[in-house]
PDB file of C-alpha atoms in Angstrom:
ATOM      1  CA  MET A   1      -0.010 -64.952 160.958  1.00 91.00           C
ATOM      2  CA  THR A   2      -0.908 -61.306 161.191  1.00 93.00           C
ATOM      3  CA  GLY A   3      -0.516 -59.191 164.313  1.00 94.00           C
ATOM      4  CA  LYS A   4      -4.231 -59.179 165.089  1.00 96.00           C
ATOM      5  CA  THR A   5      -4.345 -62.979 164.995  1.00 97.00           C
ATOM      6  CA  HIS A   6      -1.335 -63.195 167.325  1.00 97.00           C
ATOM      7  CA  ILE A   7      -2.879 -60.698 169.735  1.00 97.00           C
ATOM      8  CA  MET A   8      -6.186 -62.545 169.742  1.00 97.00           C
ATOM      9  CA  GLY A   9      -4.327 -65.854 170.124  1.00 98.00           C
ATOM     10  CA  GLY A  10      -2.564 -64.525 173.231  1.00 98.00           C
ATOM     11  CA  ILE A  11      -5.825 -63.233 174.651  1.00 97.00           C
ATOM     12  CA  ALA A  12      -7.718 -66.473 173.905  1.00 97.00           C
ATOM     13  CA  ALA A  13      -5.008 -68.686 175.388  1.00 97.00           C
ATOM     14  CA  THR A  14      -4.722 -66.659 178.586  1.00 96.00           C
ATOM     15  CA  ALA A  15      -8.496 -66.300 178.943  1.00 95.00           C
ATOM     16  CA  ALA A  16      -8.844 -70.080 178.711  1.00 94.00           C
ATOM     17  CA  PHE A  17      -5.943 -70.673 181.115  1.00 96.00           C
ATOM     18  CA  ALA A  18      -7.332 -68.150 183.607  1.00 92.00           C
ATOM     19  CA  GLN A  19     -10.330 -70.456 184.082  1.00 88.00           C
ATOM     20  CA  THR A  20      -8.117 -73.062 185.709  1.00 90.00           C
ATOM     21  CA  SER A  21      -5.794 -70.797 187.696  1.00 91.00           C
ATOM     22  CA  ASN A  22      -5.890 -68.424 190.629  1.00 89.00           C
ATOM     23  CA  TYR A  23      -4.101 -65.647 188.733  1.00 91.00           C
ATOM     24  CA  ASP A  24      -5.798 -62.327 188.047  1.00 90.00           C
ATOM     25  CA  PRO A  25      -7.488 -62.917 184.666  1.00 91.00           C
ATOM     26  CA  ALA A  26      -7.445 -59.288 183.493  1.00 91.00           C
ATOM     27  CA  ILE A  27      -3.721 -58.928 184.136  1.00 94.00           C
ATOM     28  CA  MET A  28      -3.074 -62.287 182.493  1.00 95.00           C
ATOM     29  CA  ILE A  29      -5.058 -61.330 179.403  1.00 95.00           C
ATOM     30  CA  ILE A  30      -3.267 -58.021 178.959  1.00 96.00           C
ATOM     31  CA  ALA A  31       0.072 -59.793 179.407  1.00 98.00           C
ATOM     32  CA  GLY A  32      -1.061 -62.525 176.999  1.00 98.00           C
ATOM     33  CA  ALA A  33      -1.819 -59.947 174.322  1.00 97.00           C
ATOM     34  CA  LEU A  34       1.691 -58.536 174.750  1.00 97.00           C
ATOM     35  CA  GLY A  35       3.194 -62.025 174.784  1.00 98.00           C
ATOM     36  CA  GLY A  36       1.367 -62.803 171.555  1.00 98.00           C
ATOM     37  CA  MET A  37       3.395 -60.059 169.854  1.00 97.00           C
ATOM     38  CA  ILE A  38       6.846 -60.528 171.429  1.00 97.00           C
ATOM     39  CA  PRO A  39       8.208 -63.321 169.183  1.00 97.00           C
ATOM     40  CA  ASP A  40       7.826 -61.068 166.135  1.00 96.00           C
ATOM     41  CA  ILE A  41      10.319 -58.559 167.561  1.00 95.00           C
ATOM     42  CA  CYS A  42      12.636 -60.040 164.904  1.00 94.00           C
ATOM     43  CA  HIS A  43      10.404 -58.630 162.116  1.00 93.00           C
ATOM     44  CA  GLY A  44      10.622 -54.887 161.458  1.00 91.00           C
ATOM     45  CA  GLY A  45       7.140 -54.798 159.920  1.00 91.00           C
ATOM     46  CA  SER A  46       5.432 -56.350 162.933  1.00 92.00           C
ATOM     47  CA  LYS A  47       3.453 -54.349 165.497  1.00 91.00           C
ATOM     48  CA  ILE A  48       6.204 -54.707 168.108  1.00 93.00           C
ATOM     49  CA  GLY A  49       8.978 -54.337 165.535  1.00 93.00           C
ATOM     50  CA  LYS A  50       7.577 -50.943 164.544  1.00 94.00           C
ATOM     51  CA  LYS A  51       7.509 -49.833 168.193  1.00 94.00           C
ATOM     52  CA  LEU A  52      11.112 -50.945 168.832  1.00 94.00           C
ATOM     53  CA  PRO A  53      12.790 -50.686 165.403  1.00 94.00           C
ATOM     54  CA  TRP A  54      16.362 -50.604 166.741  1.00 95.00           C
ATOM     55  CA  LEU A  55      15.830 -53.813 168.707  1.00 94.00           C
ATOM     56  CA  SER A  56      13.997 -55.459 165.846  1.00 95.00           C
ATOM     57  CA  LYS A  57      16.821 -54.629 163.417  1.00 95.00           C
ATOM     58  CA  LEU A  58      19.443 -55.888 165.879  1.00 95.00           C
ATOM     59  CA  ILE A  59      17.681 -59.228 166.533  1.00 95.00           C
ATOM     60  CA  ASN A  60      16.891 -59.770 162.857  1.00 94.00           C
ATOM     61  CA  GLY A  61      20.482 -58.990 161.917  1.00 95.00           C
ATOM     62  CA  LEU A  62      21.846 -61.478 164.427  1.00 94.00           C
ATOM     63  CA  PHE A  63      19.330 -64.289 164.082  1.00 95.00           C
ATOM     64  CA  GLY A  64      16.893 -63.662 161.216  1.00 90.00           C
ATOM     65  CA  HIS A  65      13.144 -64.166 161.344  1.00 89.00           C
ATOM     66  CA  ARG A  66      11.386 -67.085 163.041  1.00 91.00           C
ATOM     67  CA  THR A  67      14.533 -68.547 164.519  1.00 96.00           C
ATOM     68  CA  LEU A  68      15.609 -67.645 168.073  1.00 97.00           C
ATOM     69  CA  THR A  69      12.470 -65.657 168.928  1.00 97.00           C
ATOM     70  CA  HIS A  70      10.268 -68.521 167.764  1.00 97.00           C
ATOM     71  CA  SER A  71      11.986 -71.202 169.840  1.00 98.00           C
ATOM     72  CA  ILE A  72      11.773 -72.965 173.173  1.00 98.00           C
ATOM     73  CA  LEU A  73      15.146 -71.407 174.003  1.00 98.00           C
ATOM     74  CA  PHE A  74      13.617 -67.919 173.698  1.00 98.00           C
ATOM     75  CA  LEU A  75      10.743 -68.910 176.000  1.00 98.00           C
ATOM     76  CA  ILE A  76      13.306 -70.043 178.575  1.00 98.00           C
ATOM     77  CA  ILE A  77      15.323 -66.813 178.220  1.00 98.00           C
ATOM     78  CA  VAL A  78      12.217 -64.608 178.546  1.00 98.00           C
ATOM     79  CA  ASN A  79      11.021 -66.637 181.546  1.00 98.00           C
ATOM     80  CA  ALA A  80      14.387 -66.125 183.260  1.00 98.00           C
ATOM     81  CA  LEU A  81      14.301 -62.372 182.566  1.00 97.00           C
ATOM     82  CA  LEU A  82      10.728 -62.104 183.823  1.00 98.00           C
ATOM     83  CA  LEU A  83      11.636 -63.975 187.009  1.00 97.00           C
ATOM     84  CA  LEU A  84      14.429 -61.451 187.585  1.00 97.00           C
ATOM     85  CA  PHE A  85      12.569 -58.245 186.776  1.00 97.00           C
ATOM     86  CA  ILE A  86       8.791 -58.776 187.051  1.00 94.00           C
ATOM     87  CA  PRO A  87       7.599 -59.846 190.502  1.00 90.00           C
ATOM     88  CA  PHE A  88       4.001 -60.472 189.372  1.00 95.00           C
ATOM     89  CA  GLU A  89       3.249 -64.084 188.538  1.00 96.00           C
ATOM     90  CA  SER A  90       0.094 -63.167 186.575  1.00 96.00           C
ATOM     91  CA  ILE A  91       2.159 -61.041 184.200  1.00 97.00           C
ATOM     92  CA  ARG A  92       4.927 -63.625 183.759  1.00 98.00           C
ATOM     93  CA  ILE A  93       2.544 -66.501 183.102  1.00 97.00           C
ATOM     94  CA  GLY A  94       0.375 -64.371 180.790  1.00 98.00           C
ATOM     95  CA  ILE A  95       3.357 -63.290 178.685  1.00 98.00           C
ATOM     96  CA  LEU A  96       4.639 -66.851 178.393  1.00 98.00           C
ATOM     97  CA  ILE A  97       1.233 -68.228 177.435  1.00 98.00           C
ATOM     98  CA  GLY A  98       0.845 -65.472 174.826  1.00 98.00           C
ATOM     99  CA  MET A  99       4.268 -66.258 173.430  1.00 98.00           C
ATOM    100  CA  ALA A 100       3.482 -69.974 173.287  1.00 98.00           C
ATOM    101  CA  SER A 101       0.270 -69.226 171.413  1.00 98.00           C
ATOM    102  CA  HIS A 102       2.320 -67.202 168.910  1.00 98.00           C
ATOM    103  CA  LEU A 103       4.640 -70.146 168.308  1.00 98.00           C
ATOM    104  CA  LEU A 104       1.698 -72.495 167.810  1.00 97.00           C
ATOM    105  CA  LEU A 105       0.024 -70.121 165.353  1.00 97.00           C
ATOM    106  CA  ASP A 106       3.218 -69.584 163.329  1.00 97.00           C
ATOM    107  CA  ALA A 107       3.807 -73.346 163.269  1.00 97.00           C
ATOM    108  CA  ALA A 108       0.529 -73.465 161.342  1.00 96.00           C
ATOM    109  CA  THR A 109       2.025 -71.379 158.499  1.00 95.00           C
ATOM    110  CA  LYS A 110       3.754 -72.739 155.408  1.00 93.00           C
ATOM    111  CA  ASN A 111       7.144 -71.390 156.594  1.00 93.00           C
ATOM    112  CA  GLY A 112       6.871 -72.898 160.081  1.00 95.00           C
ATOM    113  CA  ILE A 113       9.270 -72.044 162.927  1.00 97.00           C
ATOM    114  CA  LYS A 114      12.683 -73.113 164.258  1.00 97.00           C
ATOM    115  CA  LEU A 115      11.215 -74.427 167.526  1.00 98.00           C
ATOM    116  CA  LEU A 116      14.456 -76.184 168.523  1.00 98.00           C
ATOM    117  CA  TYR A 117      16.768 -73.331 167.550  1.00 97.00           C
ATOM    118  CA  PRO A 118      19.781 -73.332 167.307  1.00 96.00           C
ATOM    119  CA  LEU A 119      19.087 -76.640 165.530  1.00 97.00           C
ATOM    120  CA  ASP A 120      18.142 -75.930 161.939  1.00 95.00           C
ATOM    121  CA  ILE A 121      14.937 -77.979 162.004  1.00 97.00           C
ATOM    122  CA  THR A 122      11.725 -76.412 160.754  1.00 97.00           C
ATOM    123  CA  PHE A 123       8.639 -77.307 162.745  1.00 97.00           C
ATOM    124  CA  ARG A 124       5.193 -76.930 161.189  1.00 96.00           C
ATOM    125  CA  LEU A 125       1.802 -78.361 161.950  1.00 96.00           C
ATOM    126  CA  PRO A 126       0.167 -80.815 159.529  1.00 95.00           C
ATOM    127  CA  LEU A 127      -2.418 -78.214 158.508  1.00 91.00           C
ATOM    128  CA  THR A 128      -0.768 -75.020 157.306  1.00 94.00           C
ATOM    129  CA  MET A 129      -2.009 -71.766 155.837  1.00 94.00           C
ATOM    130  CA  LYS A 130      -0.731 -68.633 154.213  1.00 93.00           C
ATOM    131  CA  THR A 131      -0.489 -65.485 156.356  1.00 90.00           C
ATOM    132  CA  GLY A 132      -3.427 -63.196 155.646  1.00 90.00           C
ATOM    133  CA  SER A 133      -5.423 -65.925 153.893  1.00 94.00           C
ATOM    134  CA  ALA A 134      -9.123 -66.696 154.231  1.00 95.00           C
ATOM    135  CA  LEU A 135      -8.186 -69.651 156.456  1.00 95.00           C
ATOM    136  CA  GLU A 136      -6.363 -67.288 158.802  1.00 96.00           C
ATOM    137  CA  SER A 137      -9.580 -65.248 159.017  1.00 96.00           C
ATOM    138  CA  VAL A 138     -11.371 -68.425 160.102  1.00 96.00           C
ATOM    139  CA  VAL A 139      -8.719 -68.976 162.791  1.00 96.00           C
ATOM    140  CA  LEU A 140      -9.076 -65.350 163.951  1.00 97.00           C
ATOM    141  CA  THR A 141     -12.849 -65.781 164.157  1.00 97.00           C
ATOM    142  CA  ALA A 142     -12.474 -68.985 166.171  1.00 97.00           C
ATOM    143  CA  LEU A 143     -10.049 -67.269 168.569  1.00 97.00           C
ATOM    144  CA  THR A 144     -12.500 -64.381 168.961  1.00 96.00           C
ATOM    145  CA  LEU A 145     -15.278 -66.834 169.828  1.00 95.00           C
ATOM    146  CA  ILE A 146     -13.024 -68.438 172.442  1.00 94.00           C
ATOM    147  CA  VAL A 147     -12.397 -64.996 173.970  1.00 93.00           C
ATOM    148  CA  LEU A 148     -16.138 -64.267 174.047  1.00 92.00           C
ATOM    149  CA  TYR A 149     -16.883 -67.650 175.611  1.00 92.00           C
ATOM    150  CA  TYR A 150     -14.334 -67.272 178.402  1.00 89.00           C
ATOM    151  CA  GLY A 151     -14.795 -63.522 178.629  1.00 84.00           C
ATOM    152  CA  LYS A 152     -18.251 -63.895 180.114  1.00 80.00           C
ATOM    153  CA  ASP A 153     -16.783 -65.933 182.994  1.00 75.00           C
ATOM    154  CA  ILE A 154     -14.049 -63.353 183.512  1.00 77.00           C
ATOM    155  CA  LEU A 155     -16.616 -60.556 183.696  1.00 74.00           C
ATOM    156  CA  VAL A 156     -18.446 -62.523 186.386  1.00 71.00           C
ATOM    157  CA  TYR A 157     -15.128 -62.766 188.289  1.00 66.00           C
ATOM    158  CA  TYR A 158     -15.053 -58.994 188.601  1.00 69.00           C
ATOM    159  CA  LEU A 159     -18.749 -58.434 189.351  1.00 63.00           C
TER     160      LEU A 159
END
């Protein structure tokens, strides 16, 4: 998936989750957008990889693409780090939801992900697509509609 789809996926997932939680929805959504990008830190051409090229190169050199950073293990590691350094629950939950949305979206690609890393098992959903394809544009449009649907409720929260 492309960066814009991952960002919108993080926003859509956190906007939907915010409806059922007591967390600050705006903070969650911003954190969800960031979380939607974090797993691609292992790819130098990604939005986050371009911002932190030294870290991207290091992670890619050690683990490759779509392995550690696209796994449950990475979610656990990030959660532990967030618990240590970020005292705001809305940020922590938003980042984790955004990251989970990233994993789900990449599991819908032909290459899939190593969800159970370090086990060398590729996980992919039954319906897959090519990154940047017309089907991905449909997914991006659907995610945008989800954001618009839940966004109206979030606006009401602040009014």
